[in-house]
mmCIF file of C-alpha atoms in Angstrom:
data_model
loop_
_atom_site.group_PDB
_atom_site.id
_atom_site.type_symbol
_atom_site.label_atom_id
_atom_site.label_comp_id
_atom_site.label_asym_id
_atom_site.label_seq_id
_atom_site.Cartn_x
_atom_site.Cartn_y
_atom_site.Cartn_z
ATOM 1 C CA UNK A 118 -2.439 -43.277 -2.172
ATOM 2 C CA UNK A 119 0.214 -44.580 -4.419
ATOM 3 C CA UNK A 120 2.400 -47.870 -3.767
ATOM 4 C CA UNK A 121 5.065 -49.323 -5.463
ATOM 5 C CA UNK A 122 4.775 -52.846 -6.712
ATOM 6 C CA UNK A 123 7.431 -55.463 -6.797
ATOM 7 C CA UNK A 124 6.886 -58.952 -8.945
ATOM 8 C CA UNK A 125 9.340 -61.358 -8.872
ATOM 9 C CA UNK A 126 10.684 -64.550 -10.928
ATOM 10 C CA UNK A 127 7.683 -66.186 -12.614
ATOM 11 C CA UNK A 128 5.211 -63.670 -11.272
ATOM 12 C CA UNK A 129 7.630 -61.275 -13.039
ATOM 13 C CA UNK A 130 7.518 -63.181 -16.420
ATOM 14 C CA UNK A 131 3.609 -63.336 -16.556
ATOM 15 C CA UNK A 132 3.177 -59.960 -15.935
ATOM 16 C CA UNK A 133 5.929 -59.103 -17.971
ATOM 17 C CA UNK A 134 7.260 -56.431 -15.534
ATOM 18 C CA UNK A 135 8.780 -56.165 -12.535
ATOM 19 C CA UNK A 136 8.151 -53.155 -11.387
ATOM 20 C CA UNK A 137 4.701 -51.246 -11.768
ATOM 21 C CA UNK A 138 2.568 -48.336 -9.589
ATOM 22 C CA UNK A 139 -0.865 -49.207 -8.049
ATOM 23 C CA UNK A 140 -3.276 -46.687 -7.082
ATOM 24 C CA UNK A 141 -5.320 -47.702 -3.814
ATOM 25 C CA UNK A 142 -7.723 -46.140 -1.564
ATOM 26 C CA UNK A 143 -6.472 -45.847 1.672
ATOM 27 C CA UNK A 144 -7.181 -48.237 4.774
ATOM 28 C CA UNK A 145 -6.577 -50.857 1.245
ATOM 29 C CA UNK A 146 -4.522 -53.904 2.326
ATOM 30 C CA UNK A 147 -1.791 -56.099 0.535
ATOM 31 C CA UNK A 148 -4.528 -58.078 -0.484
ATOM 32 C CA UNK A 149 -6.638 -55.316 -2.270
ATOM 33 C CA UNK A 150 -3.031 -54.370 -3.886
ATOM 34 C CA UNK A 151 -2.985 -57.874 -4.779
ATOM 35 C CA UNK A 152 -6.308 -57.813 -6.374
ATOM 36 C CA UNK A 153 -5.740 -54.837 -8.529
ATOM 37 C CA UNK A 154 -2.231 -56.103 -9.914
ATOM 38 C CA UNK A 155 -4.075 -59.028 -11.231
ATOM 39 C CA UNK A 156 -6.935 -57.052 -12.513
ATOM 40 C CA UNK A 157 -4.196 -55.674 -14.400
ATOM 41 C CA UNK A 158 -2.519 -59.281 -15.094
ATOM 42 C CA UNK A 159 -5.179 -61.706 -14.941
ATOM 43 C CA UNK A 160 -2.303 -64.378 -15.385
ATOM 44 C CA UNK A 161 -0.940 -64.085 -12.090
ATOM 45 C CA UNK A 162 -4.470 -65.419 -10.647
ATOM 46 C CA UNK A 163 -3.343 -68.721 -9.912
ATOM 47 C CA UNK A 164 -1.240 -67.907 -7.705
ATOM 48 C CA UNK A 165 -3.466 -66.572 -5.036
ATOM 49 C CA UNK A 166 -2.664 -69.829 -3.323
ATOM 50 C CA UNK A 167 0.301 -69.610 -2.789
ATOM 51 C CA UNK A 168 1.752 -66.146 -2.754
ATOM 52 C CA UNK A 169 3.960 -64.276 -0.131
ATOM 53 C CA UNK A 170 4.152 -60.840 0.167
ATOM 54 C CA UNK A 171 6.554 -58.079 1.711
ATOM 55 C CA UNK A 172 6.078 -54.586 2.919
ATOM 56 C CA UNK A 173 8.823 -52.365 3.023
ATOM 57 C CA UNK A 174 11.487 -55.215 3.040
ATOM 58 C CA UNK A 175 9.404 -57.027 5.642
ATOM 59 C CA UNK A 176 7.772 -60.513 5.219
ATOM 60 C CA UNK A 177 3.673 -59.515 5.868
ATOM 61 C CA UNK A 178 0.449 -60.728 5.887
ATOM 62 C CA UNK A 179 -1.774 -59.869 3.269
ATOM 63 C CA UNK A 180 -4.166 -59.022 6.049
ATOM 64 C CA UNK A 181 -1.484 -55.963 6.616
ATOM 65 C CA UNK A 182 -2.341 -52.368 5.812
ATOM 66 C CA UNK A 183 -0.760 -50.449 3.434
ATOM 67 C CA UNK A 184 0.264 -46.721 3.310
ATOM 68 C CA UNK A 185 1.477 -44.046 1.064
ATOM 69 C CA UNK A 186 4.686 -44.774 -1.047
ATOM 70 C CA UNK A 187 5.199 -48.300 0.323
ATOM 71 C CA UNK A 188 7.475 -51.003 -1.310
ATOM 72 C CA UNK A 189 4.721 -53.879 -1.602
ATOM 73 C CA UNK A 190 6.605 -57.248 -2.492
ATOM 74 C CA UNK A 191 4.698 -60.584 -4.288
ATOM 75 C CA UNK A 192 6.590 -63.572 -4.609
ATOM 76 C CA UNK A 193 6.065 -67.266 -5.399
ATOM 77 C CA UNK A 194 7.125 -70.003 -3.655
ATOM 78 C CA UNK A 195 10.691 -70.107 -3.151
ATOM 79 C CA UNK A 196 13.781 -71.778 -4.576
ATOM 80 C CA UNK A 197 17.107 -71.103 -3.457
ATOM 81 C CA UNK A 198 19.831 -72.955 -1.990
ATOM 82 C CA UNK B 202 38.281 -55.877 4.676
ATOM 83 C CA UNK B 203 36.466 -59.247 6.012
ATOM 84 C CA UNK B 204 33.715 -60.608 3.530
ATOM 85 C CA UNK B 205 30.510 -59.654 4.896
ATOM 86 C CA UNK B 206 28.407 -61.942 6.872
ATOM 87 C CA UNK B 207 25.350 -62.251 4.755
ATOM 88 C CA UNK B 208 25.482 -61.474 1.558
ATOM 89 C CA UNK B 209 24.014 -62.239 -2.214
ATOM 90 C CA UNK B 210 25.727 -61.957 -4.887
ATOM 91 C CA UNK B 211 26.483 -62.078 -8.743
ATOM 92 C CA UNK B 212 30.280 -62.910 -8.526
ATOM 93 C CA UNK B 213 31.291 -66.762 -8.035
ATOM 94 C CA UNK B 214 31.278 -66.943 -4.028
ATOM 95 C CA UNK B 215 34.698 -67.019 -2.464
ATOM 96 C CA UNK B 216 34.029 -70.015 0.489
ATOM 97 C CA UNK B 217 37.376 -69.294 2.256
ATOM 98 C CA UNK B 218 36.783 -66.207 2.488
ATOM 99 C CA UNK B 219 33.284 -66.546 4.277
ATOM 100 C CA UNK B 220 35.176 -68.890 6.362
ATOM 101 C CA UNK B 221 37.613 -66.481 7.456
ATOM 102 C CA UNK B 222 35.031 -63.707 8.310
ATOM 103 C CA UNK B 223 32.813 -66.256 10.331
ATOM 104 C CA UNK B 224 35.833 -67.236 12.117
ATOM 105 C CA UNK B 225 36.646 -63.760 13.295
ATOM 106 C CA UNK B 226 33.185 -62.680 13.731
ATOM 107 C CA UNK B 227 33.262 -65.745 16.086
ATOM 108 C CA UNK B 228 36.392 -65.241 17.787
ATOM 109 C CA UNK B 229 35.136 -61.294 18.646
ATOM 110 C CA UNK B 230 32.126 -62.922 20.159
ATOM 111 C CA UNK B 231 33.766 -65.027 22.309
ATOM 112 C CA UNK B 232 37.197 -62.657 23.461
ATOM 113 C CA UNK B 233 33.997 -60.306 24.545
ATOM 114 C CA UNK B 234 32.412 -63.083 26.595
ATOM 115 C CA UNK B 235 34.763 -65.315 28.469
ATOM 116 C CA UNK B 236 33.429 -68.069 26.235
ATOM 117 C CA UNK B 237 35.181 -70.410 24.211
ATOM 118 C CA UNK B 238 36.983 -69.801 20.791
ATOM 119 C CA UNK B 239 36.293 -71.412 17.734
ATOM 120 C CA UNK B 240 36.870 -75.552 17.692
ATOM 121 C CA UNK B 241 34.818 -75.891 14.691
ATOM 122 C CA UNK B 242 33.901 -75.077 11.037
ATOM 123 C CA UNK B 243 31.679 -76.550 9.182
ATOM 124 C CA UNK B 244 31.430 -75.309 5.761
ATOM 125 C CA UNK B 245 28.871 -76.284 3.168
ATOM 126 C CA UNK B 246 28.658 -75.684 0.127
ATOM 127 C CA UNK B 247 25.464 -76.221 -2.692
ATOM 128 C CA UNK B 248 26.528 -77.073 -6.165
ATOM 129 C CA UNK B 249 24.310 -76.772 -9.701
ATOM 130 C CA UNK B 250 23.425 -80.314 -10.238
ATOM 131 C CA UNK B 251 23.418 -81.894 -13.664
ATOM 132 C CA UNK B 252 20.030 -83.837 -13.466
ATOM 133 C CA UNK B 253 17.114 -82.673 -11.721
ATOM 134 C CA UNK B 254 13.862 -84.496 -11.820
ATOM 135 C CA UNK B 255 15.110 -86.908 -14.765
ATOM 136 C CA UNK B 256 15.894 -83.663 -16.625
ATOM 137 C CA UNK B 257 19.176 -82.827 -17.917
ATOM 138 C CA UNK B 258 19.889 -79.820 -16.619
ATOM 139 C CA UNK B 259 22.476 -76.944 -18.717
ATOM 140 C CA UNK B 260 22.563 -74.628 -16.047
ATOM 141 C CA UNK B 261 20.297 -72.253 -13.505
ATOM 142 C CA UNK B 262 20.074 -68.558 -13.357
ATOM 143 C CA UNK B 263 19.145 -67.396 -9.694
ATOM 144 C CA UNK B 264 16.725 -64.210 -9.076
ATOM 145 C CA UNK B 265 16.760 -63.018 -5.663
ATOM 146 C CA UNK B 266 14.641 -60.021 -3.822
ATOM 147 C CA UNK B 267 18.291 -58.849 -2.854
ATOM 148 C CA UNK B 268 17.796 -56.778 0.465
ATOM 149 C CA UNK B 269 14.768 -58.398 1.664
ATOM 150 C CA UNK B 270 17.221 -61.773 1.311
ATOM 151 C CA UNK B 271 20.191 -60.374 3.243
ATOM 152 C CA UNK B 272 17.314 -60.076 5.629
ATOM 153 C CA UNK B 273 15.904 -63.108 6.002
ATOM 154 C CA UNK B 274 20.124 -64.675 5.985
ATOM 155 C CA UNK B 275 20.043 -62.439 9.246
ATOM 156 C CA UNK B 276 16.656 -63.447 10.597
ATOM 157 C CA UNK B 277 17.695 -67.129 10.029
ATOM 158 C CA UNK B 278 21.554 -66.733 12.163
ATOM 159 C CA UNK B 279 19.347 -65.083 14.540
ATOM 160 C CA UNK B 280 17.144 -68.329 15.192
ATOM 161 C CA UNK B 281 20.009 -70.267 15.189
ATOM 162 C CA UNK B 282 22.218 -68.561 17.500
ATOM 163 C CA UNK B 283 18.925 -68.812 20.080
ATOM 164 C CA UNK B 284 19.223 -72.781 19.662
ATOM 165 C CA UNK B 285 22.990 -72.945 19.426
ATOM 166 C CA UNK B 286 24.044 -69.622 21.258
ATOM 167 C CA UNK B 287 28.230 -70.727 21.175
ATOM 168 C CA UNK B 288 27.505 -70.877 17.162
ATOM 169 C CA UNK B 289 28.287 -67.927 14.287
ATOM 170 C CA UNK B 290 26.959 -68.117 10.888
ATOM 171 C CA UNK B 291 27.403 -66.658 7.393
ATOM 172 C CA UNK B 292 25.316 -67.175 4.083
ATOM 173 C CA UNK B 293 26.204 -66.046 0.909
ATOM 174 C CA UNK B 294 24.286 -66.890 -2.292
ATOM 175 C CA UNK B 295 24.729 -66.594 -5.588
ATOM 176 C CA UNK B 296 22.258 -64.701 -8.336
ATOM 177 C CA UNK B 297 22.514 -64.691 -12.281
ATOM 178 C CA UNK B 298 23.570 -67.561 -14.112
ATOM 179 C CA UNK B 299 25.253 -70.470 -12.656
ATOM 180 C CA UNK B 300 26.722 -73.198 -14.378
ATOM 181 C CA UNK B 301 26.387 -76.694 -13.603
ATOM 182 C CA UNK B 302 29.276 -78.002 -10.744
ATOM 183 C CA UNK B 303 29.481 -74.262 -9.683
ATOM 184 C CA UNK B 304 28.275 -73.381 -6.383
ATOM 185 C CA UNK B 305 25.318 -71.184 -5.625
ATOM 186 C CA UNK B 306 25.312 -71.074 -1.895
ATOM 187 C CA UNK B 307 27.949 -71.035 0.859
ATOM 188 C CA UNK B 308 27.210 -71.828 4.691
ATOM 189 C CA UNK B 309 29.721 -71.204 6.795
ATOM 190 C CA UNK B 310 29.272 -72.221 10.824
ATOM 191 C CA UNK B 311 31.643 -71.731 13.663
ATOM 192 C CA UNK B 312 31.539 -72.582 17.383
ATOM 193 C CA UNK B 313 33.240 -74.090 20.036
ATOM 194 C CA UNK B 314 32.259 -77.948 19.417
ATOM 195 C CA UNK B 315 31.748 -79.577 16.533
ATOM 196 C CA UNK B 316 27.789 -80.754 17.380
ATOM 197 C CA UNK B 317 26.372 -77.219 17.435
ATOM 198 C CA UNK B 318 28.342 -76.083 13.798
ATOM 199 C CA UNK B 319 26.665 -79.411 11.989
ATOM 200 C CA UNK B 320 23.399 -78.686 13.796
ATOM 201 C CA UNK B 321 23.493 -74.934 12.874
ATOM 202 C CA UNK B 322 24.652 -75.732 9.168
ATOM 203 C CA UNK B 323 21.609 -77.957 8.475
ATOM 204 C CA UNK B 324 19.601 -75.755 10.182
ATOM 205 C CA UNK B 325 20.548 -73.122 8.069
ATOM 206 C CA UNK B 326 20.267 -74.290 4.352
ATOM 207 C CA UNK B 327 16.731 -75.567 5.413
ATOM 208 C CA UNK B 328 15.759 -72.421 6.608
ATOM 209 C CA UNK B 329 17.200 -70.744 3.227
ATOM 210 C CA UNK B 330 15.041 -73.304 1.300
ATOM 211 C CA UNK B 331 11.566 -71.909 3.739
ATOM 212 C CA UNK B 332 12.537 -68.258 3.664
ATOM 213 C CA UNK B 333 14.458 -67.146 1.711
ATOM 214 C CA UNK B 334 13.014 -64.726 -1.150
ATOM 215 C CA UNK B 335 15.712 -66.325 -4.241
ATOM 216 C CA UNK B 336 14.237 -68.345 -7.369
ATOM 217 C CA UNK B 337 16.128 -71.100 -9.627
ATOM 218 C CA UNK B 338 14.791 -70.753 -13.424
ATOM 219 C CA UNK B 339 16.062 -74.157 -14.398
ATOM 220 C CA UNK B 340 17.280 -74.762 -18.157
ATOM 221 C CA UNK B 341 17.348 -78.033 -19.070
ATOM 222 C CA UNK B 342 17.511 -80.434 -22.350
ATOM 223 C CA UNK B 343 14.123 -79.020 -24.265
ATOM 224 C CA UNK B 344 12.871 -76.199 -22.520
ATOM 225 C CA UNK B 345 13.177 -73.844 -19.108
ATOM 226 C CA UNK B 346 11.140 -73.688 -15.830
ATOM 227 C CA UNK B 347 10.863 -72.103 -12.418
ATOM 228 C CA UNK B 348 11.291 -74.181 -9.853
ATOM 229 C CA UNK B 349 8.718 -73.099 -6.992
ATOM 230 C CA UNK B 350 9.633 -74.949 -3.258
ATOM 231 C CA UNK B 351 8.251 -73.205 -0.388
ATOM 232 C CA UNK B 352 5.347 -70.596 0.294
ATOM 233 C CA UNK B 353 8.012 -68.268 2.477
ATOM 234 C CA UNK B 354 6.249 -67.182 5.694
ATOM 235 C CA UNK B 355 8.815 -65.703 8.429
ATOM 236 C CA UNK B 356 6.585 -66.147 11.677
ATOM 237 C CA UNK B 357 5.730 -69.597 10.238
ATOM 238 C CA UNK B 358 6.738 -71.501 13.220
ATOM 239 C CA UNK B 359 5.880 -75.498 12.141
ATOM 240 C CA UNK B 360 8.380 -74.587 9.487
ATOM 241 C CA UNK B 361 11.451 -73.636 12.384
ATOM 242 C CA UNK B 362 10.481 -76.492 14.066
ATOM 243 C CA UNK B 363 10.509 -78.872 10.359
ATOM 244 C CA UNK B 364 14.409 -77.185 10.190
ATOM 245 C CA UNK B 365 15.299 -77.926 13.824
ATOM 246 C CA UNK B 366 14.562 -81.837 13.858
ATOM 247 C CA UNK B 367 16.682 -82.421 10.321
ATOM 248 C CA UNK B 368 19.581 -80.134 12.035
ATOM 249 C CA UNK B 369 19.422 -82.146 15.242
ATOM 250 C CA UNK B 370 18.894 -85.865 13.426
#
């Protein structure tokens, strides 16, 4: 199955995209999406720490399963206000 | 048409406006009820700062995760109106670049007594600071960085109850 990745504000400029497709087997987690977008962009390792994640607009765990043509969020710690 | 509720945004944020819509979102509440009307609003308002960390900062561009944000505005009146049930909030925030002195985010609380629209107010921005999914790149005097706060986890309860004792100091 096919999900959509999301990357956003530094995780965005190390990867140097924002947006990108990830091809995972299925019963895969956010996690094991995680894992293959930094196969992809090794630079984004370091943040395995400290990383949220969203499925389909919703904050998850990257316990969570994922499933065909999901939205699958990673974000670093954040900043407004 | 009333300003929406929740809400980010690239335009420079109208406060009045939010105040108005919080008002009458308030005022519907409470002609359904019984309850009181509005006695209070508190209205805050975050600014760009021109020093951060002994930098000198030029200005900040905001990135948010737009609908997942609008979300988590919602999520956090939600928790608030469950500790302060007489109280109505909006939160609008600013994306793109914004310059220093302008303001990138507006709370707006109304309730019946004073107590509860300070309480909720704090609450709020502290909340915004644990959850919500917005970035500041800072620019400052030699060079540019992302400033990186909170790991945002919605069911994170130690972090509710970090935002409740500061609103109820």
């Amino acid at each position: 199955m096919r999900v959509t990745v999301r990357l956003f504000a530094r995780l965005r400029d190390l990867a140097g995209t924002s947006e990108l497709d990830a091809d995972v087997p299925p019963g895969a987690t956010i996690a094991d999406v995680w894992a293959g977008v930094v196969a992809r962009h090794p630079a984004l390792a370091p943040y395995a720490g400290s990383l949220s994640a969203a499925r389909n607009l919703e904050y998850t765990r990257l316990s969570a399963a994922v499933t065909d043509a999901d939205e699958i969020a990673f974000m670093p710690p954040v900043s407004g206000g | 048409m009333a300003a929406a509720l929740f809400a980010v945004t690239a335009a420079a944020l109208d406060a009045p406006a939010l105040e108005r819509a919080v008002v009458s979102a308030h005022g519907e509440d409470a002609a359904r009820t019984g309850a009181p009307g509005a006695g209070a609003v508190t209205t805050f308002v975050g600014l760009v700062r021109d020093q951060n960390l002994g930098r000198r900062v030029l200005r900040l561009e905001y990135e948010a995760y737009e609908p997942l944000a609008v979300r988590a505005f919602e999520q956090i009146a939600g928790e608030a109106a469950a500790l302060w049930p007489a109280c109505r909030l909006g939160i609008h925030h600013r994306t793109g670049g914004v310059a220093i002195g302008e303001a990138s985010i507006v709370i707006v609380a109304a309730s019946a007594h004073r107590g509860e629209a300070f309480a909720a107010s704090r609450y709020a921005i502290e909340r915004v600071k644990q959850i919500a999914p917005i970035w500041k790149h800072e620019y400052f005097e030699g060079g540019d960085v992302w400033i990186e706060g909170a790991v945002a986890a919605a069911d994170d309860a130690a972090a509710r109850e970090k935002a409740e004792k500061l609103a109820c100091v």
